[in-house]
Amino acid sequence: MDLTLYAITDRSYIKDMDIADAVELAIKGGATVIQLREKDISSREFYEIALKVKEVTKRNKIPLIINDRVDIALAVDADGVHVGQEDLPADVVRRMIGPHKIVGVSARTVEEALKAQRDGADYLGVGAVFKTPTKPEAEAIGIEGLKKIKETVIIPVVAIGGITKDNAYEVMLKSGVDGISSVSAVFYGDIENNTRKLLEVIAKAINDRRNLK
């Protein structure tokens, strides 16, 4: 799985646009993974949205990850599920979805990261790196905290939390992570253009990082 630009949906940013259309634009701009995140809707509505988004991701050969809801991921045959520290443990999720699906876990400490790795996570979403309006209660760990976790685990790490095209270069260059995850930097405004510009910044950081070795 290419984790370079991991886009997380949020319908509060896309307003009246159909979420499947918004996802299509993000993929056109270069998003390499889509996570479908829905917090305040019924299971039926989540399922129906997930089916529509799955059509888009499958057609474009992009992995679809469902946030939190293992049942929805199984119901639509998504590529995987991402869980937080207050959701089902990664080892339980792995037993439920089987060995061939993707399991991602949120972590903000080395201890949480190592446990997720032991429990069978395929990748980590680490942050919040900076303060973010998407999760205002989350304490920022900074680039140094992110780097420490990346250097501790052997599974891929995606940085999340307050990352924009203006700070993504520094995050990628200094932390060594495998990719950037974003909500508003992708889905607020011109989605395709946002994604393309963010990907350009990430690609430059990856290239510069290689040249520094």
Coordinates of C-alpha atoms in Angstrom, one line a residue:
M1 CA 0.0 0.0 0.0
D2 CA 1.3 3.4 -1.0
L3 CA 0.8 5.7 2.0
T4 CA 2.3 8.8 0.5
L5 CA -0.9 10.9 0.7
Y6 CA -3.6 9.4 2.9
A7 CA -6.8 11.4 2.5
I8 CA -9.5 11.3 5.2
T9 CA -13.0 12.4 4.4
D10 CA -15.0 14.9 6.3
R11 CA -18.4 16.0 4.9
S12 CA -18.3 19.2 6.9
Y13 CA -15.7 20.5 4.5
I14 CA -17.2 19.3 1.2
K15 CA -20.7 20.9 2.1
D16 CA -23.2 19.9 -0.5
M17 CA -20.9 17.9 -2.8
D18 CA -21.5 14.2 -3.0
I19 CA -18.8 12.5 -1.0
A20 CA -18.1 10.0 -3.8
D21 CA -17.5 12.9 -6.2
A22 CA -15.2 14.5 -3.6
V23 CA -13.2 11.3 -3.3
E24 CA -12.9 11.0 -7.0
L25 CA -11.4 14.5 -7.1
A26 CA -8.9 13.7 -4.4
I27 CA -7.8 10.6 -6.3
K28 CA -7.5 12.6 -9.5
G29 CA -5.2 15.0 -7.5
G30 CA -3.0 12.1 -6.4
A31 CA -4.4 10.7 -3.1
T32 CA -2.9 7.2 -2.6
V33 CA -5.3 6.0 0.1
I34 CA -8.8 7.0 1.1
Q35 CA -10.2 6.7 4.6
L36 CA -13.9 7.1 4.9
R37 CA -14.7 8.7 8.3
E38 CA -18.3 9.2 9.5
K39 CA -19.1 9.9 13.1
D40 CA -22.7 11.2 13.4
I41 CA -24.8 9.1 11.0
S42 CA -26.7 5.9 11.2
S43 CA -25.2 2.6 10.3
R44 CA -27.4 2.3 7.3
E45 CA -26.4 5.7 5.9
F46 CA -22.7 4.9 6.6
Y47 CA -23.1 1.6 4.7
E48 CA -24.8 3.3 1.7
I49 CA -22.1 6.0 1.5
A50 CA -19.3 3.4 1.9
L51 CA -20.8 1.4 -1.0
K52 CA -20.7 4.5 -3.3
V53 CA -17.2 5.4 -2.3
K54 CA -16.0 1.8 -2.7
E55 CA -17.1 2.0 -6.4
V56 CA -14.9 5.0 -6.9
T57 CA -11.8 3.6 -5.1
K58 CA -12.1 0.2 -6.7
R59 CA -12.4 1.7 -10.2
N60 CA -9.3 3.8 -9.5
K61 CA -7.4 0.9 -7.7
I62 CA -7.0 3.0 -4.6
P63 CA -7.3 1.3 -1.1
L64 CA -10.4 2.2 0.9
I65 CA -10.0 2.2 4.7
I66 CA -13.1 2.5 6.9
N67 CA -12.6 4.6 10.1
D68 CA -13.5 2.8 13.4
R69 CA -16.3 0.6 12.0
V70 CA -15.2 -3.0 11.4
D71 CA -18.8 -4.0 10.6
I72 CA -19.0 -1.4 7.8
A73 CA -15.6 -2.4 6.4
L74 CA -16.8 -6.0 6.3
A75 CA -20.2 -5.2 4.8
V76 CA -18.8 -3.3 1.8
D77 CA -15.6 -5.5 1.5
A78 CA -13.3 -2.4 2.1
D79 CA -9.6 -2.9 1.9
G80 CA -9.2 -2.3 5.6
V81 CA -10.2 -0.5 8.8
H82 CA -8.5 2.1 11.0
V83 CA -9.1 2.1 14.7
G84 CA -8.2 4.5 17.5
Q85 CA -7.1 3.9 21.0
E86 CA -10.6 3.8 22.3
D87 CA -11.9 1.4 19.6
L88 CA -11.4 -2.3 19.4
P89 CA -7.8 -3.5 19.9
A90 CA -5.9 -4.2 16.7
D91 CA -5.5 -7.9 17.5
V92 CA -9.3 -8.3 17.9
V93 CA -9.8 -6.3 14.6
R94 CA -7.3 -8.6 12.9
R95 CA -9.2 -11.7 14.0
M96 CA -12.4 -10.2 12.7
I97 CA -11.3 -9.1 9.3
G98 CA -8.8 -11.8 8.5
P99 CA -5.1 -11.8 7.5
H100 CA -5.4 -10.2 4.1
K101 CA -7.1 -6.9 5.0
I102 CA -5.4 -3.8 6.2
V103 CA -5.4 -2.8 9.9
G104 CA -4.3 0.8 10.8
V105 CA -4.1 2.1 14.3
S106 CA -3.8 5.6 15.7
A107 CA -1.0 6.2 18.2
R108 CA 0.6 9.2 19.9
T109 CA 3.1 7.5 22.2
V110 CA 5.9 5.0 21.7
E111 CA 4.1 2.6 24.0
E112 CA 0.9 2.8 22.0
A113 CA 2.8 2.4 18.7
L114 CA 4.7 -0.7 19.9
K115 CA 1.5 -2.3 21.2
A116 CA -0.3 -1.7 17.9
Q117 CA 2.7 -3.3 16.1
R118 CA 2.7 -6.3 18.4
D119 CA -1.1 -6.7 17.9
G120 CA -0.8 -6.9 14.1
A121 CA -1.2 -3.4 12.8
D122 CA -0.1 -2.9 9.2
Y123 CA 0.6 0.8 9.7
L124 CA 0.3 3.6 12.3
G125 CA -1.4 7.0 12.0
V126 CA 0.7 9.1 14.4
G127 CA -0.3 12.5 15.9
A128 CA -1.6 15.0 16.3
V129 CA 1.6 16.4 15.1
F130 CA 0.2 19.9 15.4
K131 CA -3.0 21.3 16.9
T132 CA -5.9 20.7 14.6
P133 CA -9.6 21.9 14.5
T134 CA -10.6 18.4 13.4
K135 CA -9.6 17.0 16.8
P136 CA -9.2 20.1 19.1
E137 CA -8.9 17.9 22.2
A138 CA -5.8 16.1 20.8
E139 CA -2.4 17.1 22.3
A140 CA 0.2 17.9 19.7
I141 CA 3.3 15.7 19.8
G142 CA 5.4 17.8 17.4
I143 CA 7.8 16.6 14.8
E144 CA 10.2 15.2 17.4
G145 CA 7.5 13.1 18.9
L146 CA 6.6 11.8 15.5
K147 CA 10.2 11.0 14.6
K148 CA 10.7 9.1 17.9
I149 CA 7.8 6.8 17.1
K150 CA 9.0 6.3 13.5
E151 CA 12.4 5.3 14.7
T152 CA 11.0 2.9 17.2
V153 CA 8.7 0.8 15.0
I154 CA 9.3 -1.2 11.9
I155 CA 5.8 -0.8 10.3
P156 CA 5.0 2.2 8.2
V157 CA 4.0 5.5 9.8
V158 CA 1.7 8.2 8.5
A159 CA 1.8 11.6 10.1
I160 CA -1.6 13.3 11.0
G161 CA -2.9 16.4 12.7
G162 CA -2.6 20.0 11.5
I163 CA -0.5 19.1 8.5
T164 CA -0.9 21.4 5.5
K165 CA 1.0 22.1 2.3
D166 CA 3.0 24.8 4.2
N167 CA 4.4 22.4 6.8
A168 CA 4.3 19.0 5.1
Y169 CA 7.8 19.4 3.7
E170 CA 9.3 19.9 7.1
V171 CA 7.3 17.0 8.6
M172 CA 8.4 14.6 5.9
L173 CA 12.0 15.7 5.8
K174 CA 12.7 15.7 9.5
S175 CA 10.6 12.8 10.7
G176 CA 11.3 10.2 8.1
V177 CA 7.6 9.1 8.0
D178 CA 6.2 7.2 5.1
G179 CA 3.4 9.6 4.3
I180 CA 1.1 12.4 5.3
S181 CA -2.5 12.1 6.3
S182 CA -4.9 15.1 6.0
V183 CA -8.5 16.1 6.2
S184 CA -8.9 19.8 5.6
A185 CA -5.7 20.2 3.4
V186 CA -7.4 17.9 0.9
F187 CA -11.1 18.4 1.2
Y188 CA -11.5 22.1 2.1
G189 CA -11.9 24.1 -1.1
D190 CA -10.5 23.0 -4.5
I191 CA -10.0 19.3 -3.7
E192 CA -8.2 18.2 -6.8
N193 CA -5.8 21.2 -6.8
N194 CA -5.3 20.9 -3.0
T195 CA -4.3 17.3 -3.3
R196 CA -2.0 17.9 -6.2
K197 CA -0.2 20.7 -4.5
L198 CA 0.2 18.7 -1.2
L199 CA 1.5 15.7 -3.1
E200 CA 4.1 17.9 -4.9
V201 CA 5.4 19.1 -1.5
I202 CA 5.5 15.6 -0.1
A203 CA 7.3 14.3 -3.2
K204 CA 9.9 17.0 -3.0
A205 CA 10.6 16.2 0.7
I206 CA 11.0 12.5 -0.1
N207 CA 13.4 13.3 -2.9
D208 CA 15.4 15.7 -0.8
R209 CA 15.5 13.2 2.1
R210 CA 17.0 10.5 -0.3
N211 CA 19.6 13.0 -1.4
L212 CA 20.6 13.7 2.2
K213 CA 21.4 10.0 2.9

